[in-house]
Short mmCIF file of N, CA and C in Angstrom, two decimals:
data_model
loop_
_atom_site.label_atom_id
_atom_site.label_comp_id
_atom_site.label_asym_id
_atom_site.label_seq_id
_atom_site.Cartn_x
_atom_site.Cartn_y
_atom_site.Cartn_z
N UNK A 1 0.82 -1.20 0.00
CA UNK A 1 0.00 0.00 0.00
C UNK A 1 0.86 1.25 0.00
N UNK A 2 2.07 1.37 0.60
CA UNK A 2 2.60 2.32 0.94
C UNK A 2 3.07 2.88 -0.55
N UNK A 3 3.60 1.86 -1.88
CA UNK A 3 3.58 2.57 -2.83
C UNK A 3 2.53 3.01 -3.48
N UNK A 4 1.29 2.86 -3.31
CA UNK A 4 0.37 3.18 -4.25
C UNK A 4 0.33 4.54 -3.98
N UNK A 5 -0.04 4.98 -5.10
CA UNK A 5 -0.40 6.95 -5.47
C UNK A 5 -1.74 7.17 -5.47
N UNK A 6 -1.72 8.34 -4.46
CA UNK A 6 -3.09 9.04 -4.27
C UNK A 6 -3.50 9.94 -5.42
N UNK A 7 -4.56 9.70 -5.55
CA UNK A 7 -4.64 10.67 -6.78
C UNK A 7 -6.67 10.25 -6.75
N UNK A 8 -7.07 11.39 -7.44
CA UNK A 8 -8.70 11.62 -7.85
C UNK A 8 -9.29 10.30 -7.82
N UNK A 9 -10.26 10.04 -7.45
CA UNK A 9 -10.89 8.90 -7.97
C UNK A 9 -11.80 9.13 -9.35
N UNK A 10 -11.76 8.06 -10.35
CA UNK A 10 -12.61 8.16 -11.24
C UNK A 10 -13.63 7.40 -11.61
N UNK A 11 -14.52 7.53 -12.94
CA UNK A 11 -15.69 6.40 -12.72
C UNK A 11 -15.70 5.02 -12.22
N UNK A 12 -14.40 4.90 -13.10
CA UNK A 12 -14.23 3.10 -12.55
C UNK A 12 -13.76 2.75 -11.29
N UNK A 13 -13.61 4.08 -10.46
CA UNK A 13 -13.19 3.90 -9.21
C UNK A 13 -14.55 3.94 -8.37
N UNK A 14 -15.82 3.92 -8.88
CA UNK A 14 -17.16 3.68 -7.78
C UNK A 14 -17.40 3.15 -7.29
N UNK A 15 -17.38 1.48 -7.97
CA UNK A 15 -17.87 0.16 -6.92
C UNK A 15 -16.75 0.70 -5.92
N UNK A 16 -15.62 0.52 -5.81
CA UNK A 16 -14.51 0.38 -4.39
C UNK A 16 -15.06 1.37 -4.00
N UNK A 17 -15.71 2.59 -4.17
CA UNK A 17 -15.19 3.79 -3.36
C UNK A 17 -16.82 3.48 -2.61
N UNK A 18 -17.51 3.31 -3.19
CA UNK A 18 -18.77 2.71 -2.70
C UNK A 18 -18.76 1.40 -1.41
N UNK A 19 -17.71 0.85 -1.71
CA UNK A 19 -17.77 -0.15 -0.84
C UNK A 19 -16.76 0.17 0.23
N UNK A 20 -15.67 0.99 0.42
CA UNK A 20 -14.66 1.51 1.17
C UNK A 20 -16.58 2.31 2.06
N UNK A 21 -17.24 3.46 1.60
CA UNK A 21 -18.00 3.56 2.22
C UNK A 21 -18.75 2.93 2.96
N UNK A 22 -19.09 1.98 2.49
CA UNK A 22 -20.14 1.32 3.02
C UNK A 22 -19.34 0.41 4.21
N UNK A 23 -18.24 0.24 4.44
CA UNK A 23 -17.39 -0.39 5.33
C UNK A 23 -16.93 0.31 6.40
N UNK A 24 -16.87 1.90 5.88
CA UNK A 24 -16.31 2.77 7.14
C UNK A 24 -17.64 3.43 7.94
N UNK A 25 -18.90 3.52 7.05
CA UNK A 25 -19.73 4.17 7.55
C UNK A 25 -20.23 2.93 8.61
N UNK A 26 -20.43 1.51 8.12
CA UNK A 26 -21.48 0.89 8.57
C UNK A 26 -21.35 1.08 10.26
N UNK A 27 -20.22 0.74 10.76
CA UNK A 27 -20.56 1.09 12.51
C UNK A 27 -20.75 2.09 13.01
N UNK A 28 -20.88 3.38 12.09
CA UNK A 28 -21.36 4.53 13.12
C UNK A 28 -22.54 5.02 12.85
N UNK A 29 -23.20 4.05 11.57
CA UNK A 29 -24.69 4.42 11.85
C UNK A 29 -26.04 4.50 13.08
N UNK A 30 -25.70 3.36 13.80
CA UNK A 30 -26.33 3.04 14.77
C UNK A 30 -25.98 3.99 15.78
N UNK A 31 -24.17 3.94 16.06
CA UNK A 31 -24.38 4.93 17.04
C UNK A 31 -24.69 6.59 16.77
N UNK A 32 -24.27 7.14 15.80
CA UNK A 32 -24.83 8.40 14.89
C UNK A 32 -26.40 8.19 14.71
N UNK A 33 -26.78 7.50 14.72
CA UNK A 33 -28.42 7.49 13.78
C UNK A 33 -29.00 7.68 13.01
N UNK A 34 -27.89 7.80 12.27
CA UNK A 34 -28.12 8.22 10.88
C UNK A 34 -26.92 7.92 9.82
N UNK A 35 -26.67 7.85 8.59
CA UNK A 35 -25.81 7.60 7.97
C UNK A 35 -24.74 8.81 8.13
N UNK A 36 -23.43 8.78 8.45
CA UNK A 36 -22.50 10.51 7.97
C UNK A 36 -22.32 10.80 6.98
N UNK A 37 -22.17 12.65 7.28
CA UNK A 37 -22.22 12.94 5.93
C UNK A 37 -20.64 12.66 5.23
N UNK A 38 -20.61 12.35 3.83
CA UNK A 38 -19.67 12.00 3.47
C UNK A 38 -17.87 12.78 3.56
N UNK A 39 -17.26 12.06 3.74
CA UNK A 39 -15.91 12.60 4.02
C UNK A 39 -14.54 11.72 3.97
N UNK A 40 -13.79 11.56 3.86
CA UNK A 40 -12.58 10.94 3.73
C UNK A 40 -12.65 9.58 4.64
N UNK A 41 -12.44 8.48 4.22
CA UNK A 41 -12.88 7.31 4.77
C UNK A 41 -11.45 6.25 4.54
N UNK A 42 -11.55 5.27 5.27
CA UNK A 42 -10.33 4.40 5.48
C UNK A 42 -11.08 3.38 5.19
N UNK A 43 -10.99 2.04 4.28
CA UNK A 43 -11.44 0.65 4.96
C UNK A 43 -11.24 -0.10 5.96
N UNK A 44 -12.07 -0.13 6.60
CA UNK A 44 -11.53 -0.61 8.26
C UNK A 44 -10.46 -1.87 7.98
N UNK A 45 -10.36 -2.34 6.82
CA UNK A 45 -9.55 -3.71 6.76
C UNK A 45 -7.55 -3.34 6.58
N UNK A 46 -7.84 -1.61 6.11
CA UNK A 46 -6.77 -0.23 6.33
C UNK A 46 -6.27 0.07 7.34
N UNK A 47 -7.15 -0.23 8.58
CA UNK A 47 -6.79 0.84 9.37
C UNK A 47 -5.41 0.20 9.96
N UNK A 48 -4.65 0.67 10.66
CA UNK A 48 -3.55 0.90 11.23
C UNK A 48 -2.18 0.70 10.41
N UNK A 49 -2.45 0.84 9.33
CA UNK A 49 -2.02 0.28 7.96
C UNK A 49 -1.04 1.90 7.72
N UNK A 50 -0.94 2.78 8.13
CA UNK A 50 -0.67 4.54 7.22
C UNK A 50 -1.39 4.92 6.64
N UNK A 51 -2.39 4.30 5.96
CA UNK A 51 -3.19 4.87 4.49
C UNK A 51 -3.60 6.19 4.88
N UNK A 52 -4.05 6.80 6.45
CA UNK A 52 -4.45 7.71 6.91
C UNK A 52 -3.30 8.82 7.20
N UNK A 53 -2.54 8.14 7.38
CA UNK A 53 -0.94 9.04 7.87
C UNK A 53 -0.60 9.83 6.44
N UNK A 54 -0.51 8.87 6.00
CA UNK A 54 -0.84 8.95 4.17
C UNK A 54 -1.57 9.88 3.30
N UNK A 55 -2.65 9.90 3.90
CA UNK A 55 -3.62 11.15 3.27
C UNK A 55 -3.16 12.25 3.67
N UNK A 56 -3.47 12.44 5.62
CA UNK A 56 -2.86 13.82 5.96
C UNK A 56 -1.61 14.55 5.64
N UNK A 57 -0.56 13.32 5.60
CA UNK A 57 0.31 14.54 4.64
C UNK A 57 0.19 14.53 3.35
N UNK A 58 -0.33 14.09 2.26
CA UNK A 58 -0.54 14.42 1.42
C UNK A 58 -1.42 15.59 1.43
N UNK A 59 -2.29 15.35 2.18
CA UNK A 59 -3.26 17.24 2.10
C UNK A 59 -2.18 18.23 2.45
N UNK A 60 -1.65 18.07 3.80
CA UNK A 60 -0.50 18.74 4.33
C UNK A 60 0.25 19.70 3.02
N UNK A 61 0.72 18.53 2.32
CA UNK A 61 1.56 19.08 1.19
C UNK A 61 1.00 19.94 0.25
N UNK A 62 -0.11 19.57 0.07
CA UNK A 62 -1.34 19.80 -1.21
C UNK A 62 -1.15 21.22 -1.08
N UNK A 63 -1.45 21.33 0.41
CA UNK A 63 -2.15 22.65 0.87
C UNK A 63 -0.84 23.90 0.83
N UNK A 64 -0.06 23.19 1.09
CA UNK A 64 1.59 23.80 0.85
C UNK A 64 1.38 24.36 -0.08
N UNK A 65 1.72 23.21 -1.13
CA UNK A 65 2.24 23.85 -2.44
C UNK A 65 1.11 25.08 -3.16
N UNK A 66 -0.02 25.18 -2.49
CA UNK A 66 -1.22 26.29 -2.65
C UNK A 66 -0.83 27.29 -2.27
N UNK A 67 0.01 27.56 -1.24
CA UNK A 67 -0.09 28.69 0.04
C UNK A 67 -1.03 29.02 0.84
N UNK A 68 -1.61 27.72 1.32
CA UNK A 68 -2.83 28.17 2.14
C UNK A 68 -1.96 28.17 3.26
N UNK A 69 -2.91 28.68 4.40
CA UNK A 69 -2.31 29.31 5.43
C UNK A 69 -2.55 27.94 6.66
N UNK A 70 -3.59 27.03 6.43
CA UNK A 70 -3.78 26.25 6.98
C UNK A 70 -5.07 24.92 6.27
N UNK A 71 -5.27 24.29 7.00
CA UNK A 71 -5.60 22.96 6.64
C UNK A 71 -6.70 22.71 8.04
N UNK A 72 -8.14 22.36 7.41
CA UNK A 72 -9.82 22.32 8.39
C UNK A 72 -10.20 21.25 7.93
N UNK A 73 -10.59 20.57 9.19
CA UNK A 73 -11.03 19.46 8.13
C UNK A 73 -12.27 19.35 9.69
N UNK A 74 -13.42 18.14 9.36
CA UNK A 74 -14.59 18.11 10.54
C UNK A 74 -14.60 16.50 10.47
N UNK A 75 -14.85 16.08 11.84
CA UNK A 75 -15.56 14.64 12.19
C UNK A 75 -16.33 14.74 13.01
N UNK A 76 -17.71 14.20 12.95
CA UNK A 76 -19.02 14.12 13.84
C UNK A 76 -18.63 13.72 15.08
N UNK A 77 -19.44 14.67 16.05
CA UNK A 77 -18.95 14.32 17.71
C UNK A 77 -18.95 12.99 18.60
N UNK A 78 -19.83 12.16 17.52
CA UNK A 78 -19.51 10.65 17.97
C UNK A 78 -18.23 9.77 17.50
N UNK A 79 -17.98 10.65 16.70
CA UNK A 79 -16.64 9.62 15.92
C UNK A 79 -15.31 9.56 16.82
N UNK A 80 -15.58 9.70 18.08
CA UNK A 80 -14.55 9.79 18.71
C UNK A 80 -13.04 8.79 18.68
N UNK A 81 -13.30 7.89 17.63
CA UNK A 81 -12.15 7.55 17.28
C UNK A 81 -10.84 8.55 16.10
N UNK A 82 -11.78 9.39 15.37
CA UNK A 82 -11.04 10.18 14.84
C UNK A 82 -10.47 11.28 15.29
N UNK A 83 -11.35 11.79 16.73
CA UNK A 83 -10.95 12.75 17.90
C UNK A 83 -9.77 12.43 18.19
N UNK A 84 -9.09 11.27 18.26
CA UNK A 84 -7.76 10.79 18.73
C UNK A 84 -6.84 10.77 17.91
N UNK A 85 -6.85 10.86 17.00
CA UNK A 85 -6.30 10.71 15.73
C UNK A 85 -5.52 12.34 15.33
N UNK A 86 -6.51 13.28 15.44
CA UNK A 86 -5.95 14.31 14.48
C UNK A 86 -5.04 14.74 15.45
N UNK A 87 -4.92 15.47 16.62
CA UNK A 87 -3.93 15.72 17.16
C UNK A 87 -2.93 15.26 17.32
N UNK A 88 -2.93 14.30 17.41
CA UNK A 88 -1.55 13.21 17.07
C UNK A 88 -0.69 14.13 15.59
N UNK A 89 -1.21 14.53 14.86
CA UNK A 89 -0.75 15.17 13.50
C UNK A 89 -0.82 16.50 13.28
N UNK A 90 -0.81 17.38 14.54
CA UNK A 90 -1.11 18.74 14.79
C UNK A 90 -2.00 19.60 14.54
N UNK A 91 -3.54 18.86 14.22
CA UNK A 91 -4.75 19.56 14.45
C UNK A 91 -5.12 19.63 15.78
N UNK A 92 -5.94 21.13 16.18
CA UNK A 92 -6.12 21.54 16.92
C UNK A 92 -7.94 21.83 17.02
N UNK A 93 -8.62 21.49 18.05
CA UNK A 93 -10.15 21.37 18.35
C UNK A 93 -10.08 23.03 17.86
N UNK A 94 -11.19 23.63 17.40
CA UNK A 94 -11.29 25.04 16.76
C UNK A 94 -12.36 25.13 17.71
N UNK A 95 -13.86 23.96 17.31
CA UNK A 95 -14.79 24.41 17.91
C UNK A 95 -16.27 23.25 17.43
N UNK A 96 -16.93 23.08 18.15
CA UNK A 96 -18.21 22.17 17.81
C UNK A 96 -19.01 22.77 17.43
N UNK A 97 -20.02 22.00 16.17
CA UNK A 97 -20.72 23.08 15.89
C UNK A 97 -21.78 22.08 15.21
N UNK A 98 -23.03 22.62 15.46
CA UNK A 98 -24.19 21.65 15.10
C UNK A 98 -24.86 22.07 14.10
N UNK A 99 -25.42 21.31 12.75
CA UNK A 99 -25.78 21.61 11.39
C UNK A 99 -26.55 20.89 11.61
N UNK A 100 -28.20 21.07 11.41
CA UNK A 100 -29.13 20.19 11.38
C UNK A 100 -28.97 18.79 12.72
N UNK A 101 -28.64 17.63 11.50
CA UNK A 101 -28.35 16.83 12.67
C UNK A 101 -27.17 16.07 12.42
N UNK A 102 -26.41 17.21 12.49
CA UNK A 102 -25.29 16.57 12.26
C UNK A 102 -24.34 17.61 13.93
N UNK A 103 -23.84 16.82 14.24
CA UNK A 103 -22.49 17.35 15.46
C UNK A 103 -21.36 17.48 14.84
N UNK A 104 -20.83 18.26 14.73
CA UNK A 104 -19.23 18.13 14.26
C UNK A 104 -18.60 18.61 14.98
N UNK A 105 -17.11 18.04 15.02
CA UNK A 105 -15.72 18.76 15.57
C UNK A 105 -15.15 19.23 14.50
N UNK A 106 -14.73 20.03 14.48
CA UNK A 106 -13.88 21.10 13.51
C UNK A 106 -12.45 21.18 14.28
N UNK A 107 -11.35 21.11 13.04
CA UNK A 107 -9.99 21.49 13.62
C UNK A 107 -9.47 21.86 12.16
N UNK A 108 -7.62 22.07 13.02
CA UNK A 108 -7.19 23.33 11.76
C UNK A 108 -5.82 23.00 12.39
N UNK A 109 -5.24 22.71 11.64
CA UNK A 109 -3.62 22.69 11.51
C UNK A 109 -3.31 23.99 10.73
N UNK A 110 -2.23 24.68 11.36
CA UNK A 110 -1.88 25.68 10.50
C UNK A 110 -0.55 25.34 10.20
N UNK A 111 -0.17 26.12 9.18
CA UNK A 111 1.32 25.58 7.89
C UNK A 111 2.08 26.25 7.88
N UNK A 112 1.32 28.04 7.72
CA UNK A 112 2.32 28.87 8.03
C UNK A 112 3.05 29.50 9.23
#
């Protein structure tokens, strides 16, 4: 995995990307109650694998080579497994914030 290249997904990339969904979402429906809204997903059969270490610096970089000033990204307030996760990689809690019915945590690594 570690060589494969990140890059866009395209049509023929649906069934997987469909089923990577349907694998990361399925346990937090019940406790969410609802399906999440969509966002960057791991196959749980991934996880502890980098693929995630993997993404963030690739955004990291992305966002570099842009000149953005920083890097936001949100996970729903039940996902508290991803709560553990981002700080580990120097995102910082910004602030919770509730959209319909959705909870989110919001954070923000800054670059510059």
């Amino acid at each position: 995995m570690a060589d494969e290249e990140i890059r866009p997904a395209g049509a023929a990339d649906v069934p997987a990307v469909a089923d990577v969904i349907d694998a990361a979402f399925r346990p937090y429906i019940e406790r969410i109650g609802r399906v999440p809204q969509p966002m960057e997903e791991i196959h749980p059969t991934a996880h502890g694998g980098g693929v995630g270490r993997r993404l963030l610096r690739f955004v990291d970089a992305h966002a570099r080579a842009l000149g953005l000033p920083e890097v936001r990204l949100y996970t729903n307030a039940l996902m508290w497994e991803n709560q553990k996760i981002y700080p580990r990689y120097g995102y910082e809690l910004v602030e919770r914030r509730v959209s319909g019915p959705y909870d989110r945590m919001h954070y923000r690594k800054r670059l510059l």
